[in-house]
Short mmCIF file of C-alpha atoms and ligand atoms in Angstrom, two decimals:
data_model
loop_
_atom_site.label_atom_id
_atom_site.label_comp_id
_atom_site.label_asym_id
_atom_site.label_seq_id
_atom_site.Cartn_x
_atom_site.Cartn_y
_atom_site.Cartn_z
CA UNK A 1 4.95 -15.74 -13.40
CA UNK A 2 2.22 -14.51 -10.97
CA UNK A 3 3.64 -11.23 -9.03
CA UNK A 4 1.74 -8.66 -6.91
CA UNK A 5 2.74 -5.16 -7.02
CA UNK A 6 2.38 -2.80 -4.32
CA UNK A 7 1.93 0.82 -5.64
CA UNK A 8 3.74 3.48 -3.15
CA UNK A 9 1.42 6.05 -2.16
CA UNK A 10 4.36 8.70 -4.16
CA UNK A 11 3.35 6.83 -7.53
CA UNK A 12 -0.30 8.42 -6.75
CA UNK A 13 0.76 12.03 -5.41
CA UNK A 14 4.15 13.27 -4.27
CA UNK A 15 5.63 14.71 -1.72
CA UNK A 16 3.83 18.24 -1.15
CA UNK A 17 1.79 17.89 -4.16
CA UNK A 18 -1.96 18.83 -3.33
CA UNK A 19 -4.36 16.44 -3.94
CA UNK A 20 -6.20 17.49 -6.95
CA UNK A 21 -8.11 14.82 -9.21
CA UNK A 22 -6.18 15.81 -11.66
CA UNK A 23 -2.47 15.54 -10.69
CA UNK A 24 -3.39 12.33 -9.10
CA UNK A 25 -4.80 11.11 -12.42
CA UNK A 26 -1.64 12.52 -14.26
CA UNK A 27 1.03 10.24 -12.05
CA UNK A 28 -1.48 7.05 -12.39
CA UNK A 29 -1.12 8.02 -16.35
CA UNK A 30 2.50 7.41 -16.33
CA UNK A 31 2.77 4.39 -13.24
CA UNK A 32 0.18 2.74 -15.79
CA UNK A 33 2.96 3.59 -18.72
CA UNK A 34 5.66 1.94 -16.30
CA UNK A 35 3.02 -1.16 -15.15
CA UNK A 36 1.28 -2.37 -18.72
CA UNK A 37 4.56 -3.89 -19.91
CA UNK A 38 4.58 -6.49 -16.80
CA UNK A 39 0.52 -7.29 -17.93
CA UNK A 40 2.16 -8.38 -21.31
CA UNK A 41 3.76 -11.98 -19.68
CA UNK A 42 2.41 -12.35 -16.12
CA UNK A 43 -0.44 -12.67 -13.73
CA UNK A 44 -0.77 -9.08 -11.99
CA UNK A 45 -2.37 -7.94 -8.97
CA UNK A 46 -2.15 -4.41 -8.11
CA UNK A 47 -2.42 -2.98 -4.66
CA UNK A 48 -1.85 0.62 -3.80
CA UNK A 49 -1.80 2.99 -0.73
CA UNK A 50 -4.43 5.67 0.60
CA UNK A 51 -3.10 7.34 3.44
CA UNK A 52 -3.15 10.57 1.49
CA UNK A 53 -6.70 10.30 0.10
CA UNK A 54 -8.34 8.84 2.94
CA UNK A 55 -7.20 11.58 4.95
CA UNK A 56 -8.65 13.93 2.39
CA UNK A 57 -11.81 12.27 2.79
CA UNK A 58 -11.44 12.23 6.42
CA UNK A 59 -11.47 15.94 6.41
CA UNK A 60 -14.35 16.18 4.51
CA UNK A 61 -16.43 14.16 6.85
CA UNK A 62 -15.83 15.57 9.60
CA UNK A 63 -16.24 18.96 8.01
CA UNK A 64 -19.88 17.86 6.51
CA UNK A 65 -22.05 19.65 9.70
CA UNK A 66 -25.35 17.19 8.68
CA UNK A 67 -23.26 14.32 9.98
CA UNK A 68 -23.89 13.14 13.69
CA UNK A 69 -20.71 11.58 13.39
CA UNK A 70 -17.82 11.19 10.65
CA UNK A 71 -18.08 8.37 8.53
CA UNK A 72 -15.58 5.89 9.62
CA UNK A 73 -12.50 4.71 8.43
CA UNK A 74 -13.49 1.46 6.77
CA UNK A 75 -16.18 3.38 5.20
CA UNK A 76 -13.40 5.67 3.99
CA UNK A 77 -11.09 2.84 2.99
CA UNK A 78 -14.12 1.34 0.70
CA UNK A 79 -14.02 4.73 -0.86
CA UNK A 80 -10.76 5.29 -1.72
CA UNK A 81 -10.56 1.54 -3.17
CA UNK A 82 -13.07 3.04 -5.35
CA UNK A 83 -11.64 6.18 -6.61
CA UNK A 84 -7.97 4.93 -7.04
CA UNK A 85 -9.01 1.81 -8.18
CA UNK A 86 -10.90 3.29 -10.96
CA UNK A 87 -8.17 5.83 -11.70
CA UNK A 88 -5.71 2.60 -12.38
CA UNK A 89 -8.19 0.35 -13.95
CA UNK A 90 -8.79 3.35 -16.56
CA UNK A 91 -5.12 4.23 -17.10
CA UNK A 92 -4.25 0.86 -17.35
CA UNK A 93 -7.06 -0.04 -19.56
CA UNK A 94 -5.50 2.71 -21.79
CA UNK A 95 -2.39 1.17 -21.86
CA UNK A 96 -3.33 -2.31 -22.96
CA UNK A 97 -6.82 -1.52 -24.21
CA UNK A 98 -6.73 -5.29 -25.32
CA UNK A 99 -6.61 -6.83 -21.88
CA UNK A 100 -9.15 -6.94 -18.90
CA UNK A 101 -8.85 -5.26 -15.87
CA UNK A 102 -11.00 -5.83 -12.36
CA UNK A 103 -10.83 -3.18 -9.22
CA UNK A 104 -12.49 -4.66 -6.76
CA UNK A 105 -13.76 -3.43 -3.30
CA UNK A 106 -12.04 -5.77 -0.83
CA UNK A 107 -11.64 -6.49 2.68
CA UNK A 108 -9.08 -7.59 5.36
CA UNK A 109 -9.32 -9.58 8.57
CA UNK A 110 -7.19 -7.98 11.55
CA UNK A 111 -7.64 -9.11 14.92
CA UNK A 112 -10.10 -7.62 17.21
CA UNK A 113 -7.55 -7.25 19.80
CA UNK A 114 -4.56 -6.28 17.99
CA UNK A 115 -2.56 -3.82 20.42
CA UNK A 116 -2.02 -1.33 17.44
CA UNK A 117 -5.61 -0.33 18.09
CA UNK A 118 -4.34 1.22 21.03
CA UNK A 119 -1.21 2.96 19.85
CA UNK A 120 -2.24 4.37 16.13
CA UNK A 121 0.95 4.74 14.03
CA UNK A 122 -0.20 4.94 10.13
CA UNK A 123 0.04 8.96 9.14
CA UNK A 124 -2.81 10.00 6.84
CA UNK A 125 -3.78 13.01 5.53
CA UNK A 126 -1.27 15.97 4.88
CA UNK A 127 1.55 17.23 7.01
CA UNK A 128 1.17 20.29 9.50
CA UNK A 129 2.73 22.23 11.77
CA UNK A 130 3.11 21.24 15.37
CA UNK A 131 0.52 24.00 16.60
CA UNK A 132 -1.86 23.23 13.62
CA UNK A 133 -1.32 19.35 14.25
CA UNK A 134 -2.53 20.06 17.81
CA UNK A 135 -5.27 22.49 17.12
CA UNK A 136 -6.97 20.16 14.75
CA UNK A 137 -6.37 17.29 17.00
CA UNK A 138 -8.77 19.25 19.79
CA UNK A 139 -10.88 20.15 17.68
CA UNK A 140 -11.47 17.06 15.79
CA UNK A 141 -10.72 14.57 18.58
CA UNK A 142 -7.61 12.96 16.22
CA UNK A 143 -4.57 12.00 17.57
CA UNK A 144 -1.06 13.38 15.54
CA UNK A 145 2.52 12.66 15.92
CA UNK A 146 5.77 13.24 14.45
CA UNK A 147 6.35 12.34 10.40
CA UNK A 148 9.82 13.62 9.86
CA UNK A 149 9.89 17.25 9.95
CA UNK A 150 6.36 18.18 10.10
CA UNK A 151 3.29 16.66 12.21
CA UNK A 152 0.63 14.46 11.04
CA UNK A 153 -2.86 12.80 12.42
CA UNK A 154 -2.38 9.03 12.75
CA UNK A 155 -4.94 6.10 12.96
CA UNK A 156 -4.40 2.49 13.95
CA UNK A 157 -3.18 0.15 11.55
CA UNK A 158 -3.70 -3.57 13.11
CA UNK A 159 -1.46 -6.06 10.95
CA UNK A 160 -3.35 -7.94 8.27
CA UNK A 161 -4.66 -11.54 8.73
CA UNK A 162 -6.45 -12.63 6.42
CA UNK A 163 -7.97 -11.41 2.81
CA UNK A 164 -11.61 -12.15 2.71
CA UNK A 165 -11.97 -12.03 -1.37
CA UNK A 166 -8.16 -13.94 -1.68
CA UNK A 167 -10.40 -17.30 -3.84
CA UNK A 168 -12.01 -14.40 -6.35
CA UNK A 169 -8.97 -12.90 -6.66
CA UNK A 170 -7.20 -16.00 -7.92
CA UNK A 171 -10.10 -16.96 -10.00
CA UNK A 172 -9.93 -13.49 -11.36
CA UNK A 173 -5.88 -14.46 -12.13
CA UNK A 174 -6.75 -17.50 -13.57
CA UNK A 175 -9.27 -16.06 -15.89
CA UNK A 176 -6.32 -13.62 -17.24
CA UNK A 177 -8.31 -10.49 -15.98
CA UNK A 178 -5.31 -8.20 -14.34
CA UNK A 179 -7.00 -7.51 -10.98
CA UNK A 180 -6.67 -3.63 -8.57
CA UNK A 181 -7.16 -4.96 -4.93
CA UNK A 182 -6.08 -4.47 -1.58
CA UNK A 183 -6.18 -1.21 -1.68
CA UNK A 184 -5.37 0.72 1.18
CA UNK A 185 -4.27 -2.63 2.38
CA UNK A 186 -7.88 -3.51 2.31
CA UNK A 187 -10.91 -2.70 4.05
CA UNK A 188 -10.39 -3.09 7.76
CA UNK A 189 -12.67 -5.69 9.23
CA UNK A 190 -12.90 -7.74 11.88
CA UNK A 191 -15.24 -11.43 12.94
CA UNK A 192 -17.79 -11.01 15.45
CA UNK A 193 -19.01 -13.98 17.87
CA UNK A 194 -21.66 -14.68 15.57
CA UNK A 195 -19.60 -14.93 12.67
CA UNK A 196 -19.99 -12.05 10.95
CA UNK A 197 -17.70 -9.26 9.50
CA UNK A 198 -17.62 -5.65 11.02
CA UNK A 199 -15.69 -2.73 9.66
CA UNK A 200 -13.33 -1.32 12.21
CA UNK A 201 -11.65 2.17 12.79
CA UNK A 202 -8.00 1.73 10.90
CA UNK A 203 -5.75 1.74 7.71
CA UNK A 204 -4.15 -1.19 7.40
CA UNK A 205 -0.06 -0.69 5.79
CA UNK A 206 -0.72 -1.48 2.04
CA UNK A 207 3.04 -3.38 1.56
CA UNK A 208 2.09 -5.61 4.97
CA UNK A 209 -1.56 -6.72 2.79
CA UNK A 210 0.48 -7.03 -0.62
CA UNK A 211 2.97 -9.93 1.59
CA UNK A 212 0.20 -11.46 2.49
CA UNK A 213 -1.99 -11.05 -0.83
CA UNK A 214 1.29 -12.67 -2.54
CA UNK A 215 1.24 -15.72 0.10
CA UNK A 216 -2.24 -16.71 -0.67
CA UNK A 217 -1.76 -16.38 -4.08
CA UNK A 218 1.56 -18.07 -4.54
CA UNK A 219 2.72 -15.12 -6.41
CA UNK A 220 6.60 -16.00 -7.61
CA UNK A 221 7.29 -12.54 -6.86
CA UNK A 222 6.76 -9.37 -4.90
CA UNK A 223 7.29 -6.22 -6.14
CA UNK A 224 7.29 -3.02 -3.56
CA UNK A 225 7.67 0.22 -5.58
CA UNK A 226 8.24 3.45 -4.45
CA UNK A 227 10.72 6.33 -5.12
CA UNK A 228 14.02 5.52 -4.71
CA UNK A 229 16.33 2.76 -6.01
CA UNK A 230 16.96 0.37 -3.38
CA UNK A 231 16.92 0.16 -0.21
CA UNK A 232 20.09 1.89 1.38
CA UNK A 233 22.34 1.32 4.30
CA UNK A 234 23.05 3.86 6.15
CA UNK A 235 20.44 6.44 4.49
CA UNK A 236 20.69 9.74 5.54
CA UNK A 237 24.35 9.87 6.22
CA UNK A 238 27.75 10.45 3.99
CA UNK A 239 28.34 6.23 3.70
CA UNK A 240 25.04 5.37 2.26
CA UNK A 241 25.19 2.61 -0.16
CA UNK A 242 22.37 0.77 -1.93
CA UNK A 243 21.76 -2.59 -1.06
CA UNK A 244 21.33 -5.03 -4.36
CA UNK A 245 21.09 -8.92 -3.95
CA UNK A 246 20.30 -9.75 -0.40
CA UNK A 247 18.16 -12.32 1.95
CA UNK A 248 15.88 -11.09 4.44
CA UNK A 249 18.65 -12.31 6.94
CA UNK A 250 20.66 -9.52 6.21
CA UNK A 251 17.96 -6.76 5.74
CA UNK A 252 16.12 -8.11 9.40
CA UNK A 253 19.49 -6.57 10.69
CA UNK A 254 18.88 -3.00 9.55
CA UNK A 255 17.60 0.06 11.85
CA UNK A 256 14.46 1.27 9.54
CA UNK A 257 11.70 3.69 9.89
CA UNK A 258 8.17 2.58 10.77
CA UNK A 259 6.20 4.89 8.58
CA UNK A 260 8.28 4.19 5.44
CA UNK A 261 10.80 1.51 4.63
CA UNK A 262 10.42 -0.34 7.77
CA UNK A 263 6.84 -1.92 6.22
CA UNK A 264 8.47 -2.76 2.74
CA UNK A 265 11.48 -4.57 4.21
CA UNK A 266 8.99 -6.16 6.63
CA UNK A 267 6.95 -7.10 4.02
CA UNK A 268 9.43 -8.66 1.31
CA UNK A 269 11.03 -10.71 4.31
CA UNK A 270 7.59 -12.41 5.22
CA UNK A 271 7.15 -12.65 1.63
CA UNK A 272 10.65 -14.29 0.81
CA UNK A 273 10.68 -16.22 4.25
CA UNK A 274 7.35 -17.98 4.13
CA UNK A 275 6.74 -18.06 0.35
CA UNK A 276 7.23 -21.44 -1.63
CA UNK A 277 11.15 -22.18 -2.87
CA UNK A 278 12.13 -19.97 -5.41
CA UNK A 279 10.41 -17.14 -4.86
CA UNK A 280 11.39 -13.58 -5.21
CA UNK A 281 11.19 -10.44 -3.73
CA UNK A 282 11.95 -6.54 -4.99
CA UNK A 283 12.13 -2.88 -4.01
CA UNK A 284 12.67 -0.27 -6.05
CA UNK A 285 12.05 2.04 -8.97
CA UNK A 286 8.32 2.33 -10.36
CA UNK A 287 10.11 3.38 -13.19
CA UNK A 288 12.11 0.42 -13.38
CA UNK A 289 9.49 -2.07 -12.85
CA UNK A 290 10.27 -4.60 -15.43
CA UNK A 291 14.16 -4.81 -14.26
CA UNK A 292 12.85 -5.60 -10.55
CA UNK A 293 11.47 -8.89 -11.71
CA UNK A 294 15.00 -10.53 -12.20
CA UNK A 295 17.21 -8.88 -9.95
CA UNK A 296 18.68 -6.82 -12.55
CA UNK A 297 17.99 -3.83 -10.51
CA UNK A 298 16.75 -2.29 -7.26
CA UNK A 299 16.95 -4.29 -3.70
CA UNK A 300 16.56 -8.40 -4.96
CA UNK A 301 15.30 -10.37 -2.00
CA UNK A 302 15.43 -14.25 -2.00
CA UNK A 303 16.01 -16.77 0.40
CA UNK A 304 19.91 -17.02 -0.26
N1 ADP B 401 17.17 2.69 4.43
C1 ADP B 401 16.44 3.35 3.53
N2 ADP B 401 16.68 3.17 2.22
C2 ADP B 401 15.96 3.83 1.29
N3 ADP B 401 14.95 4.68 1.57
C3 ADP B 401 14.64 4.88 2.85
C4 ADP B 401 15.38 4.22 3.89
N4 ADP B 401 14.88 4.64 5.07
C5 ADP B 401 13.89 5.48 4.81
N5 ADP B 401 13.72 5.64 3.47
C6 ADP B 401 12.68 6.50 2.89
O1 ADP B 401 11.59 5.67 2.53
C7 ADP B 401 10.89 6.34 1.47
C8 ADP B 401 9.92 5.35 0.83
O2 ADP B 401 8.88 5.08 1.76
P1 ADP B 401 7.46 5.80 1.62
O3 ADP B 401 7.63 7.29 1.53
O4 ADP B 401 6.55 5.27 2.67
O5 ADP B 401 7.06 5.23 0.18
P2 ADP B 401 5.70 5.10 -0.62
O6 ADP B 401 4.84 6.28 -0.29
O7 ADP B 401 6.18 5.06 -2.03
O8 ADP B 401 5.06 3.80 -0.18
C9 ADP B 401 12.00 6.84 0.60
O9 ADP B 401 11.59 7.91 -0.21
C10 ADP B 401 13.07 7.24 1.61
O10 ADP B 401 12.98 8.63 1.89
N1 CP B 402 -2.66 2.19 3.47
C1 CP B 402 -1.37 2.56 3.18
O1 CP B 402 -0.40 1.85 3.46
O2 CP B 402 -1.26 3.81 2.56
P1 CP B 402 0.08 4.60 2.20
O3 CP B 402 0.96 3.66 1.41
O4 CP B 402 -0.38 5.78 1.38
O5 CP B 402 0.70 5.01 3.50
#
């Protein structure tokens, strides 16, 4: 089977952990552990979020006072492509030293006029307080807003269109090389009248990019991981109750939150609904990766 994996930005660092190197490199060591046994019968594609690091390297930019201006955010993207990408290609590689493993520095089309340009809604970065949030908002011209209890800067994140390296990718596949992409849902870009490609000013939502990576592919399935075990009705309150085998029919019906399951169940509906009969869509567990692939755990989406 071919199946893309979309790596929850709590597999790289969680909640309230500071973003050292080194703890970062510690929770890729055991996602890797969790990952390699899926390498051992399928065709993998990895894609994993950024909104933590890119807001780390955000920071740093803007802090840097021999800059004019801060780098940009698909310059930031690029980076963290780089520097997670390399953390999984070298924990993975340690896993299956046997097997060969690509990260590759890739970009996504968005729509020069996508509306979300004008209402930024992905959180990077850490989590303040509301008078911090606001003070570093003046200061660095950002704009914050709400994430749960605590405040957060937010940048636009225009819906994915198109994956500019989606043929290498496959050929990649084909050529049984396990292949780190999408990152950060890609690199932001968009076509100018002449043609070209420009880097634009947003993070893309990494589960929206692993849909649409798993389209183009034909992937048979789609694996979202994150930390918890399925998707829930009625999180939060005293009748929660996981949801197992389901069609995106039902889960379209659900009230979710925009900055963290809403994307996923977005994503595995697009997935399930436009993908070729047959195929498959899961959220769950990292640590129950393998289980995801046939429904025998976790929230098991198919067309019904
Ligand atoms: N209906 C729901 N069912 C399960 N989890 C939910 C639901 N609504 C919100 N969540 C939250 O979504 C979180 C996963 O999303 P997110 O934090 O963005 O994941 P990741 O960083 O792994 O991509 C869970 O930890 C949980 O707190
Ligand atoms: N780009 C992205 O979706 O990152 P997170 O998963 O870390 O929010």
């Amino acid at each position: 089977m071919r199946i893309v994996v979309a790596l929850g930005g709590n597999a790289l660092l969680r909640r309230g952990q500071v973003p050292d190197a080194e703890a970062q490199v510690e929770n890729i060591r055991l996602a890797a552990r969790h990952l390699a046994p899926l390498t051992d019968d399928h065709e993998i594609v990895i894609t994993h979020g950024n909104g933590p690091q890119v807001g780390v390297l955000a920071m740093e930019s803007a802090a840097d006072t021999r800059l004019t201006k801060s780098y940009p955010f698909d310059a930031l993207g690029a980076m963290t492509q780089g520097l997670i990408g390399y953390w999984i290609l070298q924990a993975m590689g340690n896993e299956r030293p046997e097997r060969q493993f690509a990260s590759i520095i890739n970009q996504t089309l968005v729509d020069a006029d996508d509306p979300a340009f004008a209402h930024p809604t992905k959180f990077v970065g850490e989590v303040y307080d509301e008078a911090t949030a606001r003070e570093l908002a003046d200061l660095h011209g950002w704009q914050v807003s709400v994430d749960g209890d605590h405040w957060r800067r937010v940048v636009p994140s225009p819906r994915p269109r198109e994956l500019i390296e989606s043929e290498l990718i496959d050929h990649l596949l084909r050529e049984s090389i396990i292949v780190v992409c999408a990152g950060g849902g890609g690199v932001p870009v968009v076509r100018t009248p002449e043609g070209d490609l420009r880097g634009v000013e947003a993070v893309i939502d990494k589960d929206l990019s692993a849909a649409l990576i798993a389209r183009r592919l034909r992937a048979d399935r789609l694996l979202v991981l994150t930390d918890v075990d399925n998707v829930m009705e009625g999180f939060g309150t005293a009748h929660a109750r996981p949801i197992t085998a389901t069609t995106p029919e039902h889960l379209r019906t659900l009230d979710l939150p925009a900055g963290s399951m809403g994307p996923k169940v977005e994503a595995v509906c697009e997935f399930v609904e436009t993908g070729g009969p047959g195929v498959a869509a899961a959220i769950g567990s990292l640590t129950e990766a393998q289980a995801l692939v046939h429904g025998d755990r976790g929230t098991y989406v198919t067309q019904g």
